[in-house]
Amino acid sequence: MTRSPLRLGLTGGIGSGKSTVAGMLADLGAGVIDADAISRATTAAGGAAIPLIQAQFGASFIGGDGALNRNRMRQEVFSDPQAKSRLESIIHPLVGQQIAAQAHALTHAGKTCLVFDIPLLVESAHWRKTLQRVLVVDCLPATQISRVAARSGLRADEVEKIMAAQASRGRRLAAADTVLFNDVLSLQDLAAVVREIGQQFGL
């Protein structure tokens, strides 16, 4: 009989270092399930959402490469408030199925800790009920802005808009069982903190 692994939610604002922490947890032996990567795969060429998006929105929403035409969809969502929920009603069930399939496979592979890397974990009432612990990677807002601006070339006000669309820092911290404050840590120091925290999760 396969033992049920610990289900750990991982989240953090843009620029917090969440993806780096996910990689470090994977290095310690956790099974990491990346909800963002799964979501992107559904709208890539050959993705499960593509025929459904074409049926719901029309062929002009699929690019010449066979993937979702993101610019066209962005314009549609901007001009039609219902478009976002119509798109989510296609993508979210597919992502949920894939997450469940990956969790099943990782459990049977003997992973003792499953890390669900979910950007919108705090915003979604669904996720909190399915997780045993939540780890939030946190840093100061000014650090988020400087990190994201440096890596993506966005202006500070553009980064602030992205941050404003995410759950507030206070809301994320309120949802956390464990907080990893990743503001001035070197990668080496961060790895040491992740190793220490990982012991709480059987890693």
Coordinates of N, CA and C in Angstrom, one line a residue:
M1 N 0.9 -1.2 0.0 CA 0.0 0.0 0.0 C 0.9 1.2 0.0
T2 N 0.7 2.2 -1.0 CA 1.5 3.4 -1.0 C 1.0 4.4 0.0
R3 N 2.0 4.9 0.8 CA 1.7 5.8 1.8 C 1.3 7.2 1.2
S4 N 0.3 7.8 1.8 CA -0.1 9.2 1.3 C 1.0 10.2 1.6
P5 N 1.5 10.9 0.5 CA 2.5 11.9 0.8 C 1.9 13.2 1.4
L6 N 2.8 14.0 2.0 CA 2.4 15.3 2.5 C 2.1 16.2 1.3
R7 N 1.0 16.9 1.3 CA 0.6 17.8 0.2 C 0.9 19.2 0.7
L8 N 1.9 19.8 0.1 CA 2.4 21.1 0.4 C 2.1 22.1 -0.7
G9 N 1.4 23.2 -0.4 CA 1.2 24.2 -1.3 C 2.3 25.2 -1.3
L10 N 2.8 25.7 -2.4 CA 3.8 26.7 -2.5 C 3.3 27.8 -3.3
T11 N 3.5 29.0 -2.7 CA 3.1 30.2 -3.5 C 3.9 31.4 -3.1
G12 N 3.8 32.5 -3.8 CA 4.5 33.7 -3.5 C 4.3 34.7 -4.7
G13 N 4.4 36.0 -4.4 CA 4.2 37.0 -5.4 C 5.3 36.9 -6.5
I14 N 5.0 37.6 -7.6 CA 6.0 37.7 -8.7 C 7.3 38.2 -8.2
G15 N 8.4 37.6 -8.5 CA 9.7 38.1 -8.1 C 10.1 37.7 -6.7
S16 N 9.3 36.8 -6.1 CA 9.7 36.4 -4.7 C 10.7 35.3 -4.6
G17 N 10.9 34.6 -5.8 CA 11.9 33.5 -5.8 C 11.2 32.2 -5.6
K18 N 9.9 32.1 -5.8 CA 9.1 30.9 -5.6 C 9.6 29.7 -6.5
S19 N 9.9 30.1 -7.8 CA 10.3 29.0 -8.7 C 11.7 28.4 -8.3
T20 N 12.5 29.3 -7.8 CA 13.8 28.9 -7.3 C 13.7 27.9 -6.1
V21 N 12.8 28.3 -5.2 CA 12.5 27.5 -4.0 C 11.9 26.1 -4.5
A22 N 11.0 26.1 -5.5 CA 10.4 24.9 -6.0 C 11.5 23.9 -6.5
G23 N 12.5 24.5 -7.2 CA 13.6 23.7 -7.7 C 14.4 23.1 -6.6
M24 N 14.7 23.9 -5.6 CA 15.5 23.4 -4.4 C 14.7 22.3 -3.7
L25 N 13.4 22.4 -3.6 CA 12.6 21.4 -2.9 C 12.7 20.1 -3.7
A26 N 12.6 20.3 -5.1 CA 12.8 19.1 -6.0 C 14.1 18.4 -5.8
D27 N 15.2 19.2 -5.6 CA 16.5 18.7 -5.4 C 16.6 17.9 -4.1
L28 N 15.7 18.3 -3.1 CA 15.7 17.5 -1.8 C 14.9 16.3 -1.9
G29 N 14.2 16.1 -3.1 CA 13.4 14.8 -3.2 C 11.9 15.0 -3.3
A30 N 11.4 16.2 -3.2 CA 10.0 16.4 -3.3 C 9.5 16.2 -4.8
G31 N 8.3 15.8 -4.9 CA 7.7 15.8 -6.3 C 7.0 17.1 -6.5
V32 N 7.4 17.9 -7.5 CA 6.9 19.2 -7.7 C 6.0 19.2 -8.9
I33 N 4.8 19.8 -8.7 CA 3.8 19.9 -9.7 C 3.6 21.4 -10.0
D34 N 3.9 21.8 -11.2 CA 3.9 23.2 -11.6 C 2.6 23.6 -12.3
A35 N 1.7 24.2 -11.6 CA 0.4 24.5 -12.2 C 0.5 25.5 -13.4
D36 N 1.4 26.4 -13.3 CA 1.6 27.4 -14.4 C 2.1 26.6 -15.7
A37 N 3.1 25.7 -15.5 CA 3.6 25.0 -16.7 C 2.5 24.1 -17.3
I38 N 1.7 23.5 -16.5 CA 0.6 22.7 -17.0 C -0.4 23.5 -17.7
S39 N -0.7 24.7 -17.2 CA -1.7 25.6 -17.8 C -1.2 26.1 -19.2
R40 N 0.1 26.4 -19.2 CA 0.7 26.8 -20.5 C 0.7 25.7 -21.6
A41 N 0.9 24.5 -21.1 CA 0.9 23.3 -22.0 C -0.5 23.1 -22.6
T42 N -1.5 23.4 -21.9 CA -2.9 23.2 -22.4 C -3.2 24.1 -23.6
T43 N -2.5 25.3 -23.6 CA -2.8 26.3 -24.7 C -1.6 26.4 -25.7
A44 N -0.6 25.5 -25.6 CA 0.4 25.4 -26.6 C -0.1 24.6 -27.8
A45 N 0.7 24.6 -28.9 CA 0.3 23.8 -30.1 C 0.0 22.3 -29.7
G46 N -1.1 21.8 -30.0 CA -1.4 20.4 -29.7 C -2.0 20.3 -28.3
G47 N -2.1 21.4 -27.5 CA -2.6 21.3 -26.2 C -4.1 21.0 -26.1
A48 N -4.5 20.4 -25.0 CA -5.9 19.9 -24.9 C -6.9 21.0 -25.0
A49 N -6.6 22.3 -24.7 CA -7.5 23.4 -24.7 C -7.8 23.9 -26.1
I50 N -6.8 23.7 -27.0 CA -6.9 24.4 -28.3 C -8.2 24.1 -29.1
P51 N -8.6 22.8 -29.3 CA -9.9 22.7 -30.0 C -11.1 23.3 -29.3
L52 N -11.1 23.2 -28.0 CA -12.2 23.8 -27.2 C -12.2 25.3 -27.3
I53 N -11.0 26.0 -27.3 CA -10.9 27.4 -27.4 C -11.4 27.8 -28.8
Q54 N -11.0 27.0 -29.8 CA -11.4 27.3 -31.2 C -12.9 27.2 -31.3
A55 N -13.5 26.2 -30.7 CA -15.0 26.0 -30.8 C -15.7 27.1 -30.1
Q56 N -15.2 27.6 -28.9 CA -15.8 28.6 -28.1 C -15.6 30.0 -28.6
F57 N -14.4 30.3 -29.1 CA -14.0 31.7 -29.4 C -13.9 31.9 -30.9
G58 N -13.5 30.9 -31.7 CA -13.3 31.1 -33.1 C -11.9 30.8 -33.5
A59 N -11.7 30.5 -34.8 CA -10.3 30.2 -35.3 C -9.3 31.3 -35.2
S60 N -9.8 32.6 -35.2 CA -8.9 33.7 -35.1 C -8.1 33.7 -33.8
F61 N -8.6 33.0 -32.8 CA -7.9 32.9 -31.5 C -6.8 31.9 -31.4
I62 N -6.6 31.2 -32.5 CA -5.5 30.2 -32.6 C -4.5 30.8 -33.6
G63 N -3.2 30.8 -33.2 CA -2.2 31.4 -34.1 C -1.8 30.4 -35.2
G64 N -1.0 30.9 -36.1 CA -0.5 30.1 -37.2 C 0.3 28.9 -36.8
D65 N 0.9 29.1 -35.5 CA 1.7 28.0 -35.0 C 0.9 26.9 -34.3
G66 N -0.5 27.1 -34.2 CA -1.3 26.1 -33.6 C -1.5 26.3 -32.1
A67 N -0.9 27.4 -31.6 CA -1.1 27.7 -30.1 C -2.1 28.8 -30.0
L68 N -2.5 29.0 -28.7 CA -3.4 30.2 -28.4 C -2.7 31.5 -28.9
N69 N -3.5 32.3 -29.5 CA -3.0 33.6 -29.9 C -3.3 34.5 -28.7
R70 N -2.2 34.7 -27.9 CA -2.3 35.4 -26.6 C -2.7 36.8 -26.7
N71 N -2.2 37.5 -27.7 CA -2.5 38.9 -27.9 C -4.0 39.1 -28.2
R72 N -4.5 38.2 -29.1 CA -5.9 38.3 -29.5 C -6.8 38.0 -28.3
M73 N -6.4 37.0 -27.5 CA -7.2 36.7 -26.3 C -7.1 37.8 -25.3
R74 N -5.9 38.4 -25.1 CA -5.8 39.6 -24.2 C -6.8 40.7 -24.6
Q75 N -6.8 41.0 -25.9 CA -7.7 42.1 -26.3 C -9.2 41.7 -26.0
E76 N -9.5 40.4 -26.3 CA -10.9 40.0 -26.0 C -11.3 40.1 -24.6
V77 N -10.3 39.6 -23.7 CA -10.6 39.7 -22.2 C -10.8 41.1 -21.8
F78 N -10.0 42.0 -22.4 CA -10.0 43.4 -22.1 C -11.4 44.0 -22.4
S79 N -11.9 43.6 -23.6 CA -13.1 44.3 -24.1 C -14.4 43.5 -23.7
D80 N -14.2 42.3 -23.3 CA -15.4 41.5 -22.9 C -15.2 40.9 -21.5
P81 N -15.8 41.4 -20.4 CA -15.5 40.9 -19.1 C -15.8 39.4 -18.9
Q82 N -16.8 38.9 -19.8 CA -17.1 37.5 -19.7 C -16.1 36.5 -20.3
A83 N -15.2 37.1 -21.1 CA -14.3 36.2 -21.9 C -13.3 35.5 -21.0
K84 N -12.9 36.2 -19.9 CA -11.9 35.6 -19.0 C -12.5 34.3 -18.3
S85 N -13.8 34.5 -17.8 CA -14.4 33.3 -17.2 C -14.7 32.2 -18.2
R86 N -15.0 32.5 -19.4 CA -15.2 31.5 -20.5 C -13.9 30.8 -20.7
L87 N -12.8 31.5 -20.8 CA -11.5 30.9 -21.0 C -11.1 30.0 -19.8
E88 N -11.4 30.5 -18.6 CA -11.0 29.8 -17.4 C -11.8 28.5 -17.3
S89 N -13.1 28.5 -17.7 CA -14.0 27.4 -17.6 C -13.5 26.2 -18.6
I90 N -12.7 26.6 -19.6 CA -12.1 25.6 -20.4 C -10.8 25.1 -19.8
I91 N -9.9 26.0 -19.4 CA -8.6 25.7 -19.0 C -8.5 25.0 -17.6
H92 N -9.3 25.6 -16.6 CA -9.1 25.1 -15.2 C -9.4 23.6 -15.0
P93 N -10.5 23.1 -15.6 CA -10.7 21.6 -15.5 C -9.6 20.8 -16.0
L94 N -9.1 21.2 -17.2 CA -8.0 20.5 -17.8 C -6.7 20.5 -16.9
V95 N -6.4 21.7 -16.3 CA -5.3 21.8 -15.4 C -5.5 20.9 -14.2
G96 N -6.7 21.0 -13.7 CA -7.1 20.1 -12.5 C -6.9 18.7 -12.7
Q97 N -7.3 18.2 -13.9 CA -7.1 16.8 -14.3 C -5.6 16.4 -14.4
Q98 N -4.9 17.3 -15.0 CA -3.4 17.0 -15.2 C -2.7 17.0 -13.8
I99 N -3.1 18.0 -12.9 CA -2.5 18.0 -11.6 C -2.7 16.7 -10.8
A100 N -4.0 16.3 -10.9 CA -4.4 15.0 -10.2 C -3.6 13.8 -10.8
A101 N -3.4 13.8 -12.1 CA -2.7 12.7 -12.7 C -1.2 12.7 -12.3
Q102 N -0.6 13.9 -12.3 CA 0.8 14.0 -11.9 C 0.9 13.6 -10.4
A103 N 0.0 14.1 -9.5 CA 0.1 13.7 -8.1 C 0.0 12.2 -7.9
H104 N -0.9 11.6 -8.7 CA -1.1 10.1 -8.6 C 0.2 9.4 -9.0
A105 N 0.8 9.9 -10.1 CA 2.1 9.2 -10.6 C 3.2 9.4 -9.6
L106 N 3.3 10.6 -9.0 CA 4.4 10.9 -8.1 C 4.2 10.1 -6.8
T107 N 3.0 10.0 -6.4 CA 2.7 9.2 -5.1 C 3.1 7.7 -5.4
H108 N 2.8 7.2 -6.5 CA 3.2 5.8 -6.8 C 4.6 5.7 -7.1
A109 N 5.3 6.8 -7.4 CA 6.8 6.7 -7.5 C 7.5 6.8 -6.1
G110 N 6.6 6.9 -5.1 CA 7.2 6.9 -3.7 C 7.6 8.2 -3.1
K111 N 7.1 9.3 -3.7 CA 7.5 10.6 -3.2 C 6.7 10.8 -1.8
T112 N 7.4 11.3 -0.8 CA 6.8 11.5 0.5 C 6.3 12.9 0.7
C113 N 6.6 13.8 -0.2 CA 6.1 15.2 -0.2 C 5.8 15.6 -1.6
L114 N 4.6 16.1 -1.8 CA 4.2 16.7 -3.1 C 4.1 18.2 -2.9
V115 N 4.8 18.9 -3.8 CA 4.8 20.4 -3.7 C 3.9 20.9 -4.9
F116 N 2.8 21.5 -4.5 CA 1.9 22.1 -5.5 C 2.2 23.5 -5.7
D117 N 3.0 23.8 -6.8 CA 3.5 25.2 -7.1 C 2.3 25.9 -7.8
I118 N 1.6 26.7 -7.0 CA 0.3 27.3 -7.6 C 0.3 28.8 -7.3
P119 N 0.5 29.6 -8.4 CA 0.6 31.1 -8.3 C -0.7 31.7 -7.6
L120 N -1.9 31.1 -8.0 CA -3.1 31.7 -7.4 C -3.7 30.9 -6.3
L121 N -2.8 30.3 -5.5 CA -3.3 29.4 -4.4 C -4.1 30.2 -3.4
V122 N -3.7 31.4 -3.1 CA -4.4 32.1 -2.1 C -5.8 32.6 -2.6
E123 N -5.8 32.9 -3.9 CA -7.0 33.5 -4.5 C -8.1 32.4 -4.7
S124 N -7.7 31.1 -4.7 CA -8.6 30.0 -5.0 C -9.0 29.3 -3.7
A125 N -10.3 29.3 -3.4 CA -10.8 28.6 -2.2 C -10.6 27.1 -2.3
H126 N -10.6 26.6 -3.6 CA -10.5 25.2 -3.8 C -9.2 24.6 -3.3
W127 N -8.1 25.3 -3.5 CA -6.8 24.7 -3.2 C -6.5 24.5 -1.8
R128 N -6.9 25.4 -1.0 CA -6.6 25.3 0.5 C -7.1 24.1 1.1
K129 N -8.3 23.6 0.6 CA -8.9 22.5 1.2 C -8.2 21.2 0.9
T130 N -7.4 21.2 -0.2 CA -6.8 19.9 -0.6 C -5.3 19.8 -0.1
L131 N -4.9 20.8 0.6 CA -3.4 20.9 1.0 C -3.3 20.8 2.5
Q132 N -2.3 20.1 3.0 CA -2.0 20.0 4.4 C -1.2 21.2 5.0
R133 N -0.3 21.7 4.2 CA 0.5 22.8 4.6 C 0.7 23.8 3.5
V134 N 0.9 25.1 3.8 CA 1.2 26.1 2.8 C 2.5 26.8 3.1
L135 N 3.4 26.8 2.2 CA 4.6 27.6 2.3 C 4.6 28.8 1.4
V136 N 4.8 30.0 2.0 CA 4.8 31.2 1.2 C 6.2 31.8 1.2
V137 N 6.6 32.0 -0.1 CA 7.9 32.7 -0.3 C 7.6 34.2 -0.3
D138 N 8.3 34.9 0.6 CA 7.9 36.3 0.7 C 9.2 37.2 0.6
C139 N 8.9 38.5 0.1 CA 10.0 39.5 0.2 C 9.3 40.8 0.2
L140 N 10.1 41.9 0.3 CA 9.5 43.2 0.3 C 9.1 43.6 -1.1
P141 N 8.0 44.4 -1.2 CA 7.5 44.8 -2.5 C 8.6 45.5 -3.4
A142 N 9.4 46.3 -2.7 CA 10.5 47.0 -3.5 C 11.4 46.0 -4.1
T143 N 11.7 44.9 -3.4 CA 12.5 43.8 -3.9 C 11.9 43.1 -5.1
Q144 N 10.6 42.9 -5.0 CA 9.8 42.2 -6.1 C 10.0 43.1 -7.4
I145 N 9.8 44.4 -7.2 CA 9.8 45.3 -8.4 C 11.2 45.3 -9.0
S146 N 12.3 45.4 -8.2 CA 13.6 45.5 -8.7 C 14.0 44.2 -9.4
R147 N 13.6 43.0 -8.8 CA 14.0 41.7 -9.4 C 13.3 41.6 -10.8
V148 N 12.0 41.8 -10.8 CA 11.2 41.6 -12.0 C 11.6 42.6 -13.1
A149 N 11.9 43.8 -12.7 CA 12.3 44.8 -13.7 C 13.7 44.4 -14.3
A150 N 14.6 43.9 -13.5 CA 15.9 43.5 -13.9 C 15.8 42.3 -14.9
R151 N 14.9 41.3 -14.6 CA 14.9 40.1 -15.4 C 14.1 40.2 -16.7
S152 N 13.1 41.1 -16.6 CA 12.1 41.2 -17.8 C 12.2 42.5 -18.5
G153 N 12.9 43.5 -18.0 CA 12.9 44.8 -18.7 C 11.7 45.6 -18.5
L154 N 10.7 45.2 -17.7 CA 9.5 46.0 -17.5 C 9.8 47.2 -16.6
R155 N 9.0 48.2 -16.8 CA 9.1 49.4 -16.0 C 8.5 49.1 -14.6
A156 N 8.9 49.9 -13.6 CA 8.4 49.7 -12.2 C 6.9 49.8 -12.2
D157 N 6.3 50.7 -12.9 CA 4.8 50.8 -12.8 C 4.1 49.6 -13.5
E158 N 4.8 49.0 -14.5 CA 4.2 47.8 -15.1 C 4.3 46.6 -14.1
V159 N 5.4 46.5 -13.4 CA 5.5 45.5 -12.4 C 4.5 45.7 -11.3
E160 N 4.3 46.9 -10.9 CA 3.3 47.2 -9.8 C 1.9 46.8 -10.3
K161 N 1.6 47.0 -11.6 CA 0.2 46.6 -12.1 C 0.1 45.1 -11.9
I162 N 1.1 44.3 -12.3 CA 1.1 42.8 -12.2 C 0.8 42.5 -10.7
M163 N 1.6 43.1 -9.8 CA 1.5 42.8 -8.4 C 0.1 43.2 -7.9
A164 N -0.5 44.3 -8.4 CA -1.8 44.7 -7.9 C -2.9 43.7 -8.3
A165 N -2.6 42.9 -9.4 CA -3.6 41.9 -9.9 C -3.5 40.6 -9.1
Q166 N -2.4 40.4 -8.3 CA -2.2 39.2 -7.5 C -2.8 39.5 -6.1
A167 N -2.9 38.4 -5.3 CA -3.3 38.6 -3.9 C -2.4 39.5 -3.2
S168 N -2.8 40.2 -2.2 CA -2.0 41.2 -1.5 C -1.0 40.4 -0.7
R169 N 0.1 41.0 -0.3 CA 1.1 40.4 0.5 C 0.5 39.9 1.8
G170 N -0.3 40.8 2.4 CA -0.9 40.5 3.7 C -1.8 39.2 3.6
R171 N -2.5 39.1 2.5 CA -3.4 38.0 2.3 C -2.6 36.7 2.1
R172 N -1.5 36.8 1.4 CA -0.6 35.6 1.2 C -0.1 35.1 2.6
L173 N 0.4 36.1 3.4 CA 1.1 35.8 4.6 C 0.0 35.2 5.6
A174 N -1.2 35.7 5.5 CA -2.3 35.2 6.4 C -2.6 33.7 6.1
A175 N -2.4 33.3 4.8 CA -2.7 31.9 4.4 C -1.6 30.9 4.7
A176 N -0.4 31.5 5.1 CA 0.8 30.6 5.3 C 0.8 29.8 6.6
D177 N 1.3 28.6 6.5 CA 1.7 27.8 7.7 C 3.2 28.1 8.0
T178 N 4.0 28.3 6.9 CA 5.4 28.6 7.0 C 5.7 29.7 6.0
V179 N 6.5 30.7 6.5 CA 6.9 31.8 5.6 C 8.4 31.7 5.4
L180 N 8.9 31.8 4.2 CA 10.3 31.9 3.9 C 10.6 33.3 3.4
F181 N 11.3 34.1 4.2 CA 11.5 35.5 3.8 C 12.8 35.6 3.0
N182 N 12.6 35.7 1.7 CA 13.7 35.7 0.7 C 14.0 37.1 0.2
D183 N 14.5 37.9 1.0 CA 14.7 39.3 0.6 C 16.2 39.6 0.2
V184 N 17.1 39.3 1.1 CA 18.5 39.6 0.9 C 19.4 38.3 0.9
L185 N 18.7 37.2 0.8 CA 19.5 35.9 0.9 C 20.3 35.6 -0.4
S186 N 21.5 35.2 -0.3 CA 22.2 34.7 -1.4 C 21.6 33.3 -1.8
L187 N 21.9 32.8 -3.0 CA 21.4 31.5 -3.4 C 21.8 30.4 -2.4
Q188 N 23.1 30.6 -2.0 CA 23.6 29.6 -1.0 C 22.8 29.6 0.3
D189 N 22.6 30.8 0.8 CA 21.8 30.9 2.0 C 20.4 30.5 1.9
L190 N 19.8 30.8 0.7 CA 18.4 30.4 0.4 C 18.4 28.8 0.4
A191 N 19.3 28.2 -0.2 CA 19.4 26.7 -0.2 C 19.5 26.1 1.2
A192 N 20.2 26.8 2.0 CA 20.4 26.3 3.4 C 19.0 26.4 4.2
V193 N 18.3 27.6 3.9 CA 17.0 27.8 4.6 C 16.0 26.7 4.1
V194 N 16.0 26.5 2.8 CA 15.1 25.5 2.2 C 15.4 24.1 2.7
R195 N 16.7 23.8 2.9 CA 17.0 22.5 3.5 C 16.4 22.3 4.9
E196 N 16.6 23.4 5.7 CA 16.1 23.5 7.1 C 14.5 23.3 7.1
I197 N 13.9 24.1 6.2 CA 12.4 24.1 6.2 C 11.9 22.7 5.6
G198 N 12.7 22.1 4.7 CA 12.3 20.9 4.1 C 12.2 19.7 5.1
Q199 N 13.0 19.9 6.2 CA 12.9 18.8 7.2 C 11.5 18.8 7.9
Q200 N 10.9 19.9 7.9 CA 9.5 19.9 8.5 C 8.5 19.1 7.6
F201 N 8.9 19.0 6.3 CA 8.0 18.3 5.4 C 8.6 16.9 5.0
G202 N 9.5 16.4 5.8 CA 10.0 15.0 5.6 C 11.0 14.9 4.5
L203 N 11.6 16.0 4.2 CA 12.6 16.0 3.1 C 14.0 15.9 3.6

